[in-house]
mmCIF file of C-alpha atoms in Angstrom:
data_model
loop_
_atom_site.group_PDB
_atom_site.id
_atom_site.type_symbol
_atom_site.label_atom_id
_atom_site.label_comp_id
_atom_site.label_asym_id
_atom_site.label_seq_id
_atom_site.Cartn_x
_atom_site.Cartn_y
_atom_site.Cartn_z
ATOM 1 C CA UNK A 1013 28.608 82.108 -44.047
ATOM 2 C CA UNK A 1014 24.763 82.522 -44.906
ATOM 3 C CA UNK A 1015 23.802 85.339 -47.851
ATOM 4 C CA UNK A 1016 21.115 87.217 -46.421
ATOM 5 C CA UNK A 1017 19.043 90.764 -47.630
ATOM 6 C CA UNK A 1018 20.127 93.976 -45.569
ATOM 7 C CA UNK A 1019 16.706 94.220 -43.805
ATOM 8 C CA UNK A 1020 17.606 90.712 -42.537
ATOM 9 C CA UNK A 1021 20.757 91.812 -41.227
ATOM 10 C CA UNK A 1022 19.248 94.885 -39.715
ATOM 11 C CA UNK A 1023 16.170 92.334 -38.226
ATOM 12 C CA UNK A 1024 18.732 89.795 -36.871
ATOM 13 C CA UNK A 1025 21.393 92.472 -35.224
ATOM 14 C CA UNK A 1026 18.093 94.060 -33.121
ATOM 15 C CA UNK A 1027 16.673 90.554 -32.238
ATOM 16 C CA UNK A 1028 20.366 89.385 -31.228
ATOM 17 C CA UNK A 1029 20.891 91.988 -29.007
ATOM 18 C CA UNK A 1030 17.196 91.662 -27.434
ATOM 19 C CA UNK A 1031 17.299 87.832 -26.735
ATOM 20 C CA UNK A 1032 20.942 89.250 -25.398
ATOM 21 C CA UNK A 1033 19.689 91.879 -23.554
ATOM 22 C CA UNK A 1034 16.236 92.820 -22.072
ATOM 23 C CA UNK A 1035 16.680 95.934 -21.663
ATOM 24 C CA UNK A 1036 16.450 96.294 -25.352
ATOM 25 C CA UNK A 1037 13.509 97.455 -27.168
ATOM 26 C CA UNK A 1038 12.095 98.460 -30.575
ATOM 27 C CA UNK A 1039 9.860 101.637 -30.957
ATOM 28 C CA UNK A 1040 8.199 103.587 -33.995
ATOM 29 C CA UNK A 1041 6.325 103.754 -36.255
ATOM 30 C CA UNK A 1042 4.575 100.332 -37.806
ATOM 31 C CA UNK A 1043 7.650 98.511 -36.216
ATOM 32 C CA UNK A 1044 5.312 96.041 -34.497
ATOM 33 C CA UNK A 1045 2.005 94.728 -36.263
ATOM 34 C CA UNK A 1046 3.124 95.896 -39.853
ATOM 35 C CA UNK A 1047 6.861 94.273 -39.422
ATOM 36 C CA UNK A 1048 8.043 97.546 -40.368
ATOM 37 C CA UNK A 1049 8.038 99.903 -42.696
ATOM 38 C CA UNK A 1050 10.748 98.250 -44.727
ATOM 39 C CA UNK A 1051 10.125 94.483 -43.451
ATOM 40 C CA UNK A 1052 13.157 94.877 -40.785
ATOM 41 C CA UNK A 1053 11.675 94.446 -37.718
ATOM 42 C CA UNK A 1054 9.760 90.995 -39.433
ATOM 43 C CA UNK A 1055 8.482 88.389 -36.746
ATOM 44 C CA UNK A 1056 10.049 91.263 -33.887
ATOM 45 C CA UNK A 1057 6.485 91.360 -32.101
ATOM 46 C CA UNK A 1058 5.622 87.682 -32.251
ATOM 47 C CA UNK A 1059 9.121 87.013 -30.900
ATOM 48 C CA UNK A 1060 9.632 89.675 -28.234
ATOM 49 C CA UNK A 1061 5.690 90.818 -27.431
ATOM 50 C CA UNK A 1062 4.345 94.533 -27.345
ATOM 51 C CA UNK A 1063 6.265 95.656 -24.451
ATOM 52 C CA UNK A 1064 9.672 95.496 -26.471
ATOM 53 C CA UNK A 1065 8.233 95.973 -30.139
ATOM 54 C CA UNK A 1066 6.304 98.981 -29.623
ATOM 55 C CA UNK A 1067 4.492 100.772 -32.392
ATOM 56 C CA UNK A 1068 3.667 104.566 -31.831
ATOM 57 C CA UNK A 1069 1.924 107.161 -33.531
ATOM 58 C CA UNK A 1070 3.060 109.497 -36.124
ATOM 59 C CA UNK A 1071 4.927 111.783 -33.346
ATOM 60 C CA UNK A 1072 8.501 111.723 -33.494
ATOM 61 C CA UNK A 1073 8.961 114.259 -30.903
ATOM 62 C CA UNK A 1074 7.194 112.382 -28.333
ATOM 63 C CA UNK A 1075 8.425 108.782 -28.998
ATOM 64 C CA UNK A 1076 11.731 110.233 -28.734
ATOM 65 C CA UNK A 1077 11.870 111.515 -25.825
ATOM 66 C CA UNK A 1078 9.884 108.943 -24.571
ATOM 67 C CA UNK A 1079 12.820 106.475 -25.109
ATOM 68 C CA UNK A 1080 15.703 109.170 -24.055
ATOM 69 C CA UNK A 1081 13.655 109.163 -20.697
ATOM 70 C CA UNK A 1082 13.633 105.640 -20.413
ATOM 71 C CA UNK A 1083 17.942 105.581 -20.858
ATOM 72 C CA UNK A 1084 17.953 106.852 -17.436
ATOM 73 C CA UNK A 1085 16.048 104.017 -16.153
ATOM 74 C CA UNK A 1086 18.170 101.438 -17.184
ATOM 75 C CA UNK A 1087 16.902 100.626 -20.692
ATOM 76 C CA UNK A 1088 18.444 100.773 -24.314
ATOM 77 C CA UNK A 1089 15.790 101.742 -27.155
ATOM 78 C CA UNK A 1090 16.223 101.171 -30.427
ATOM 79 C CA UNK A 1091 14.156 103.852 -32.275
ATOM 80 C CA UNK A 1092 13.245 103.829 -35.823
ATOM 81 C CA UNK A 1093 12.521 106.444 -38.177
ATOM 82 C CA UNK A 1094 10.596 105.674 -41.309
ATOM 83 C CA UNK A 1095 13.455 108.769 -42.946
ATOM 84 C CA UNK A 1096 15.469 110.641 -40.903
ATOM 85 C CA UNK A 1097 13.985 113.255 -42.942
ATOM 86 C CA UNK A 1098 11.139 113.006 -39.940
ATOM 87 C CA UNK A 1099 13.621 112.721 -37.107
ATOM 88 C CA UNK A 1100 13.691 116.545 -37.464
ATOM 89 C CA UNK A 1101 10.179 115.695 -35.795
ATOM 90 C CA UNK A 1102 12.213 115.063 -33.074
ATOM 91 C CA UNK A 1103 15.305 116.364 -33.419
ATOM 92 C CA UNK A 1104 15.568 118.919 -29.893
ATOM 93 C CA UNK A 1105 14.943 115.487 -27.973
ATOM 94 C CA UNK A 1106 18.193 114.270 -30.213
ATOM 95 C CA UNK A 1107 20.134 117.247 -30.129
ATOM 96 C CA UNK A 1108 19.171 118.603 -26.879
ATOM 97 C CA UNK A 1109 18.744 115.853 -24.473
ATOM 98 C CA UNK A 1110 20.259 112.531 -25.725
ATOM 99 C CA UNK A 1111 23.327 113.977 -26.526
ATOM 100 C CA UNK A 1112 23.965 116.087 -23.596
ATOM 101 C CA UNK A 1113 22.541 113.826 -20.794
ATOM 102 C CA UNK A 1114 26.265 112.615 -19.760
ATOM 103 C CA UNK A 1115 27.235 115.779 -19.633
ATOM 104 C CA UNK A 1116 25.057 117.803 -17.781
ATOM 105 C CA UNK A 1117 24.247 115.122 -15.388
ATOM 106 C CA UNK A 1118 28.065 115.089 -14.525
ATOM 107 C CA UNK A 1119 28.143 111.615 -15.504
ATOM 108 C CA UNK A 1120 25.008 110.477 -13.470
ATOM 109 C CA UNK A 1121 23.047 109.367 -16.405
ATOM 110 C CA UNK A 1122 24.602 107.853 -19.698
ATOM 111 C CA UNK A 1123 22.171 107.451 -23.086
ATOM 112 C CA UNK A 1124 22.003 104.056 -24.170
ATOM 113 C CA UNK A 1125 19.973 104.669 -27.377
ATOM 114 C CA UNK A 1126 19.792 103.995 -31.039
ATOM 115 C CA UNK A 1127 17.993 105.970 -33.609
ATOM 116 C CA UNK A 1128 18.040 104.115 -36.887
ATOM 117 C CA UNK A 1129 16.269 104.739 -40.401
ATOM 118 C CA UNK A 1130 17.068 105.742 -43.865
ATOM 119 C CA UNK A 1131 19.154 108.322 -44.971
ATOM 120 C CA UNK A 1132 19.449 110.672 -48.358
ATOM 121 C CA UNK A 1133 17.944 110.040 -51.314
ATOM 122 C CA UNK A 1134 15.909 106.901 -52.832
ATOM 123 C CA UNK A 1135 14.739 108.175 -55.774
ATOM 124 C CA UNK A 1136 11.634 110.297 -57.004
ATOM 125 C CA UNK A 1137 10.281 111.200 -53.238
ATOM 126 C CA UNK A 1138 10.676 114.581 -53.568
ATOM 127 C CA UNK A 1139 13.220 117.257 -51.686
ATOM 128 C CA UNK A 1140 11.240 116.825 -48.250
ATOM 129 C CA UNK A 1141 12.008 113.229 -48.370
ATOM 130 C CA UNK A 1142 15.386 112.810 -49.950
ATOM 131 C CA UNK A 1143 17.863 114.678 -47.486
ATOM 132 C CA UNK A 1144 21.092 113.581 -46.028
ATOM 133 C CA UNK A 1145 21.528 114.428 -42.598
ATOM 134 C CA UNK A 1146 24.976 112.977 -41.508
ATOM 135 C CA UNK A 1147 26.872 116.305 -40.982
ATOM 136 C CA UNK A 1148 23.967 117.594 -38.805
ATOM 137 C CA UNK A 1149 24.256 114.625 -36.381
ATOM 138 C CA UNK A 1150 28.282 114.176 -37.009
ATOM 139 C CA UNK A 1151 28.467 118.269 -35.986
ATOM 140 C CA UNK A 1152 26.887 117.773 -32.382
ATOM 141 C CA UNK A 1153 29.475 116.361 -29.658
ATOM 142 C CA UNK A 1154 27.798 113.451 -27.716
ATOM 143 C CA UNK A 1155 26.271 111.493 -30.909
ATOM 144 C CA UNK A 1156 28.233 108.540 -33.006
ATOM 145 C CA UNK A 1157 26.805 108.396 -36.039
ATOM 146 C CA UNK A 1158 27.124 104.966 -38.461
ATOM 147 C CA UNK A 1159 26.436 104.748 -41.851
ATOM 148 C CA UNK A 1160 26.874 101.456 -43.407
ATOM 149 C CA UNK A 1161 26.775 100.400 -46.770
ATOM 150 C CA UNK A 1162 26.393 96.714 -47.188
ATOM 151 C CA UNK A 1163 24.977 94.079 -45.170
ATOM 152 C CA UNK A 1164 27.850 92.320 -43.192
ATOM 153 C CA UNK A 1165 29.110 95.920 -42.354
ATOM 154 C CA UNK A 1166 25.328 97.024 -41.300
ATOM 155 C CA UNK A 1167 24.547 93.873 -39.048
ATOM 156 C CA UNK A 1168 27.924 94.263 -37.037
ATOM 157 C CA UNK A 1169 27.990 97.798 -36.818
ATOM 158 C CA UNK A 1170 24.279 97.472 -35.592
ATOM 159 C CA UNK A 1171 25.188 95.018 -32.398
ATOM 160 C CA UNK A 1172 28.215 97.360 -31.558
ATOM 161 C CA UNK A 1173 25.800 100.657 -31.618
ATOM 162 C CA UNK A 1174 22.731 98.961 -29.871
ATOM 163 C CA UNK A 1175 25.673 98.062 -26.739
ATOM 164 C CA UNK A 1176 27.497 101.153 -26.861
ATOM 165 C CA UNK A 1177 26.481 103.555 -23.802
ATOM 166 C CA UNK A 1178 26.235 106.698 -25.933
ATOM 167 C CA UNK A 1179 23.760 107.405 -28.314
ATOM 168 C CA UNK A 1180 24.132 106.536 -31.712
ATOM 169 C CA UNK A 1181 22.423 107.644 -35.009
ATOM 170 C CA UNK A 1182 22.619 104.793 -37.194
ATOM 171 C CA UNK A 1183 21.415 105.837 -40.811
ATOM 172 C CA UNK A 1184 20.812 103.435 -43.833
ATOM 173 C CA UNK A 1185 19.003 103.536 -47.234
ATOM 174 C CA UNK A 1186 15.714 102.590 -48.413
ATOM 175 C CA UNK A 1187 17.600 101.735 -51.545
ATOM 176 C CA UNK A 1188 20.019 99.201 -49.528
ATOM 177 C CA UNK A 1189 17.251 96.908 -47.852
ATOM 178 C CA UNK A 1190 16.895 94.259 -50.843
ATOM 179 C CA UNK A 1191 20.720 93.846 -51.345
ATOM 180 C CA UNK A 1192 22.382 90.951 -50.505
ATOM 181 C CA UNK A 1193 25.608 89.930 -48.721
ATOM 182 C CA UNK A 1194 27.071 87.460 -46.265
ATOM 183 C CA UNK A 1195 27.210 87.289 -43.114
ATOM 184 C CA UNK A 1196 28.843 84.920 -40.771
ATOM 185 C CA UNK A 1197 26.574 82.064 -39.115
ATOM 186 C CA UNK A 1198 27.828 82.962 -35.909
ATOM 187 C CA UNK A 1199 27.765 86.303 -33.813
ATOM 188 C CA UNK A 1200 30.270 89.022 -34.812
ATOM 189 C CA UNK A 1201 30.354 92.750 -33.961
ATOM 190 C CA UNK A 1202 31.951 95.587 -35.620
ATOM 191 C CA UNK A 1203 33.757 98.357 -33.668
ATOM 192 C CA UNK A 1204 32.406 101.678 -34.110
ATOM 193 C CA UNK A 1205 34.620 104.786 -35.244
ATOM 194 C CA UNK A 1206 37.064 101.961 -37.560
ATOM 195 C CA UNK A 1207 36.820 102.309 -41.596
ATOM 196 C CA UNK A 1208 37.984 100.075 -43.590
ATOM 197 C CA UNK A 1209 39.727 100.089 -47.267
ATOM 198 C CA UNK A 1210 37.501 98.668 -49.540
ATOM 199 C CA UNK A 1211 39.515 98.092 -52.525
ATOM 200 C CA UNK A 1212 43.334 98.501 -52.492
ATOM 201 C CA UNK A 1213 45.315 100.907 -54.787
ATOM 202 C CA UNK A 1214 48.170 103.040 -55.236
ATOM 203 C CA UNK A 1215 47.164 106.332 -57.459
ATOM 204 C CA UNK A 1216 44.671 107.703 -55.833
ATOM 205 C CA UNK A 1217 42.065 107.159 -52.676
ATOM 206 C CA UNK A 1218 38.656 107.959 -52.979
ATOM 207 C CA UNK A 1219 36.732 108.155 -49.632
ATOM 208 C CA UNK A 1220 33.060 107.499 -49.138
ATOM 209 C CA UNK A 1221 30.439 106.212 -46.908
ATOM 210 C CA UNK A 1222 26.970 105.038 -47.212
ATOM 211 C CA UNK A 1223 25.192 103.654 -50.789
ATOM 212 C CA UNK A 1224 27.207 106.227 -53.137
ATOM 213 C CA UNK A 1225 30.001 104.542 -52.237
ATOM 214 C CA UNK A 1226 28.470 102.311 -54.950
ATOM 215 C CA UNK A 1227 29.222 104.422 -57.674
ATOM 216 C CA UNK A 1228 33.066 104.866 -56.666
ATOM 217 C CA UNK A 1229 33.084 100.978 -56.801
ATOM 218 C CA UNK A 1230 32.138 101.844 -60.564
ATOM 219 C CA UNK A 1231 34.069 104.569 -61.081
ATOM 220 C CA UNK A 1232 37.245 101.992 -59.930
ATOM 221 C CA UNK A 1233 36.243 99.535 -62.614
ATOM 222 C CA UNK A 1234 36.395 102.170 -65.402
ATOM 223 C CA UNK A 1235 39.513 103.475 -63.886
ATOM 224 C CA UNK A 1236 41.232 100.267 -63.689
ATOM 225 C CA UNK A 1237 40.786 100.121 -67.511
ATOM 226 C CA UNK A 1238 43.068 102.893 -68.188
ATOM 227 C CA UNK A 1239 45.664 101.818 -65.716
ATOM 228 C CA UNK A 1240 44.782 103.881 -62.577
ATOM 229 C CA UNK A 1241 44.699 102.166 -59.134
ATOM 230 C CA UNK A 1242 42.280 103.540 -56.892
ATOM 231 C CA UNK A 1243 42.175 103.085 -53.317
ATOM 232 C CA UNK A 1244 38.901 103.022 -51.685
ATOM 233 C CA UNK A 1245 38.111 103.852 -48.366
ATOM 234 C CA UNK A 1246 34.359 103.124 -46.654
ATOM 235 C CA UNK A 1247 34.484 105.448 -43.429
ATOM 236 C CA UNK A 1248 31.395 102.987 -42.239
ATOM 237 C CA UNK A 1249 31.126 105.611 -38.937
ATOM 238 C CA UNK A 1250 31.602 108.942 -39.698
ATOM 239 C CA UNK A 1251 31.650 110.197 -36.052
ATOM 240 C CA UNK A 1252 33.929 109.498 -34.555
ATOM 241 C CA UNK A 1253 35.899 109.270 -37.640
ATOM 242 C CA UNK A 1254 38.728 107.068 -38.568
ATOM 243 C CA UNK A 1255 41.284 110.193 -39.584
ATOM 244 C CA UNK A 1256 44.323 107.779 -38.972
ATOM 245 C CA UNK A 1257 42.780 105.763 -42.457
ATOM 246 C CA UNK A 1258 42.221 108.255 -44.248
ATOM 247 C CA UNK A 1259 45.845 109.786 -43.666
ATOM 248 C CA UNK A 1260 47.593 106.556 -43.854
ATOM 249 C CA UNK A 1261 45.953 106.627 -47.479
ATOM 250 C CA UNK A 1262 46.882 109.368 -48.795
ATOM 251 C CA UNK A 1263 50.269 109.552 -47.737
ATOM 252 C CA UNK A 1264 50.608 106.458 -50.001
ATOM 253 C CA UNK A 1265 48.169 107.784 -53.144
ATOM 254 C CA UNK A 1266 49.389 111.558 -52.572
ATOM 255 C CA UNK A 1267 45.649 111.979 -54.663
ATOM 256 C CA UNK A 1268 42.173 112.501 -52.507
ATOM 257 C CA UNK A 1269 38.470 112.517 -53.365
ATOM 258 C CA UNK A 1270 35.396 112.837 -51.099
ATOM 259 C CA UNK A 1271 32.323 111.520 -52.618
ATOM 260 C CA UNK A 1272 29.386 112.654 -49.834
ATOM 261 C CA UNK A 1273 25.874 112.091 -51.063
ATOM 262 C CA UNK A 1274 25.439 115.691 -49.670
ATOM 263 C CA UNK A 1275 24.632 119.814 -49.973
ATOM 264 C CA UNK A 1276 28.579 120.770 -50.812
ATOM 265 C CA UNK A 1277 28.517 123.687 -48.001
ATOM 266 C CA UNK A 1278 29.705 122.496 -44.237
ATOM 267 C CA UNK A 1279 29.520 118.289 -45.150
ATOM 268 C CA UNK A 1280 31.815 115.468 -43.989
ATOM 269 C CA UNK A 1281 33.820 115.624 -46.836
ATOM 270 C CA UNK A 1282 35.090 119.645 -46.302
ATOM 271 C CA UNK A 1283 35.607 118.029 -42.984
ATOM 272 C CA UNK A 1284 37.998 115.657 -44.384
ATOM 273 C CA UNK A 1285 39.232 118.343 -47.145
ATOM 274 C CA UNK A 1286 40.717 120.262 -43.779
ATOM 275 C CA UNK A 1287 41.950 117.703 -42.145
ATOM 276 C CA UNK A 1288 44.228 116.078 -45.193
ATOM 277 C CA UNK A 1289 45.616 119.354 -45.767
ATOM 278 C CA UNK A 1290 46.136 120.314 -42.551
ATOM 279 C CA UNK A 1291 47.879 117.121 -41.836
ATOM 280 C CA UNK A 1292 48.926 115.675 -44.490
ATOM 281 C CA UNK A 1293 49.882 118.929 -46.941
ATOM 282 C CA UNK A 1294 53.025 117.906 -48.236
ATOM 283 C CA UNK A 1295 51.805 114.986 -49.013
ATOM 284 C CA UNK A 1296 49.228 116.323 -51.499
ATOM 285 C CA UNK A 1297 50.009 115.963 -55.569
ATOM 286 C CA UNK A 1298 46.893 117.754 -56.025
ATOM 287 C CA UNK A 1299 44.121 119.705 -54.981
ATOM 288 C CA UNK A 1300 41.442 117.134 -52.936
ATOM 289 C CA UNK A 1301 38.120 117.095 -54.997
ATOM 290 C CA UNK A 1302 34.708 116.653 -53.418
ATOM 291 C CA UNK A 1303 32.073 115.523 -55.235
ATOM 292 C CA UNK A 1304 28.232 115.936 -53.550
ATOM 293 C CA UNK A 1305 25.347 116.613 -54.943
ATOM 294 C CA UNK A 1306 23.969 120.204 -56.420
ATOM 295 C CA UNK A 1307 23.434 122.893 -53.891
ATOM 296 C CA UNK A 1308 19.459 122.780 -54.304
ATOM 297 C CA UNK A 1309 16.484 120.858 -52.723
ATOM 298 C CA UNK A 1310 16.388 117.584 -54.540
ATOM 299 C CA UNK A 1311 14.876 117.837 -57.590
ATOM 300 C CA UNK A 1312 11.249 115.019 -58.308
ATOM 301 C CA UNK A 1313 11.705 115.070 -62.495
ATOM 302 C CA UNK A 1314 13.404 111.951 -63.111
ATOM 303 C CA UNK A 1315 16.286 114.314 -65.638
ATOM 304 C CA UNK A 1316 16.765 116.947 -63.090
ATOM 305 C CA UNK A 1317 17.255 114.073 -60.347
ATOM 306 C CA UNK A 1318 19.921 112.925 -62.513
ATOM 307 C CA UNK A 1319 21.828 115.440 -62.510
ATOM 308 C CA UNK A 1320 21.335 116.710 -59.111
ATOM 309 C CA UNK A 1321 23.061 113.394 -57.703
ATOM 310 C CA UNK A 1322 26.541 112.660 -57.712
ATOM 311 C CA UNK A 1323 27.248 109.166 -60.538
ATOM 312 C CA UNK A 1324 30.565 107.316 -60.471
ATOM 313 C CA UNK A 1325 30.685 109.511 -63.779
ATOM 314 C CA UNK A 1326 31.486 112.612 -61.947
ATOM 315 C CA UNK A 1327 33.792 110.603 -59.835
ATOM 316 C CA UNK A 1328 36.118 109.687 -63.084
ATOM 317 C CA UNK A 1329 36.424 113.333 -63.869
ATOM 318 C CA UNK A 1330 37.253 114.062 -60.264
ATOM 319 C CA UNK A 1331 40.193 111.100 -60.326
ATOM 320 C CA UNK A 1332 40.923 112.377 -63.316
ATOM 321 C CA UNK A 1333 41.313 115.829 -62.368
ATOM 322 C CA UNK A 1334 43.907 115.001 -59.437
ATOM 323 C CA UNK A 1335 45.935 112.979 -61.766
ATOM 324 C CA UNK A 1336 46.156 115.820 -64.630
ATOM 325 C CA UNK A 1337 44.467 114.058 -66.843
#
């Protein structure tokens, strides 16, 4: 094993699957010459040329569909968004073509492509620049969409979108890229659509995705002090997503909470609300609390931003609130 930062892990998954594959290429914006907006595409153009790291202007529309065009000639972009706050730049090309290329071409055509960048918040950037996009994505049939939350999980997760035939929106976090994990020396890959429990416990499972998953690590901790065993559960991909997990889990905990760094209305975790008591009902020794953010832009005053995002804080009081406590 070799500890290495997430932007590593994101650098080395692309260049893997481009010495790999050349039908893989990089595009967007300061990819190539800059190494990236967030150092993750670093030593891509010395390695692999301007053909295959390709920087592009500021016009995510066009870039876009310039790579969903080139699916149906045989190649598999990689395209990255500086925030997938600006993919909605580009989002009919997403929405409209990528996703419904198989389809309407009766098969014809598939859509090798991956469009990665950060997700949600990162601080004080302001509501334009701090949104979480997941449930838009997750809603449309004919994307995956991966959110890891820690480097071993984003490098395999990475190789397996880049050779799936569908596209895939792969989302991190600006606030991720300097963390450190391990990885293993040699090549690995991660299915897509699997989560995977985090932490094992008995009382209760909490089920997130992404870096808020963080704070239910926290919230554990605390938890553990007062003798409750939480359970948690990373989704990793939340389309398609791993319902059997999430199920299995609370059919052993009887106790569910959803933390979503999201607006509460129409998110993942509603999503998984519905399905745990459609499926799992009797199961259920409480109510399943969600915890997302406040229903408002996100806030730039440091207090206000505080407040507006979900802390492991709020997830004690949620665990607490299933167990009657």
């Amino acid at each position: 094993m070799k500890t290495i930062q997430f932007r590593e892990a994101i650098c080395e998954a692309m260049s893997e699957e481009m010495r790999r594959d050349e039908s893989v290429y990089l595009m967007g914006e300061e990819v190539a010459e800059y190494n990236g907006a967030y150092k993750a595409s670093k030593g891509m153009l010395d390695e692999f040329g301007a053909k295959r790291v390709i920087d592009t202007p500021i016009a995510e529309l066009g870039f876009a569909g310039i790579a969903i065009g080139s699916t149906m000639t045989g190649n598999r972009p990689i395209v990255e968004y500086m925030t997938f706050n600006f993919s909605l730049v580009g989002i009919d090309q997403i929405i409209n073509n990528a996703a419904k290329i198989r389809q309407m071409s009766g098969g014809q055509f598939k859509c090798p492509i991956v469009f990665r960048g950060p997700t949600a918040s990162a601080g004080q950037l302001g509501a334009t620049h701090s949104q979480a996009f997941e449930n838009w994505f997750a809603n449309t049939p004919g994307l995956k969409v991966v959110i890891p939350s820690n480097v071993y999980d984003a490098k395999g997760l990475l190789k397996s979108a880049i050779r799936d035939d569908d596209p895939v929106i792969f989302m991190e976090s600006e606030q991720m890229y300097g963390d450190k994990g391990e990885v293993p020396e040699g090549e690995y890959t991660i299915p897509l659509g699997v989560a995977e429990i985090k932490r094992e416990g008995t009382d209760v499972t909490i089920v997130s995705f992404g870096k808020i998953i963080k704070e239910a690590y926290k919230a554990a901790d605390e938890l553990e002090k007062e003798g409750i065993s939480c359970e948690i559960i990373d989704l990793r991909t939340v389309r398609p997503m791993d319902r059997d997990a999430i199920l299995k889990s609370v059919k052993k905990t009887n106790r569910l909470v959803v933390l979503e760094e999201a607006w509460p209305f129409g998110n993942i975790s509603t999503d998984i609300a519905y399905l745990v008591q459609s499926e799992a009902f009797d199961y259920l020794d409480a109510p399943v609390v969600k915890i997302n953010t406040a229903d408002t832009p996100a806030p730039y005053s440091p207090v206000l931003f505080a407040e507006w995002l979900p802390d492991y804080k709020e997830v004690i009081k949620g665990v607490h609130k299933v167990m009657y406590k």
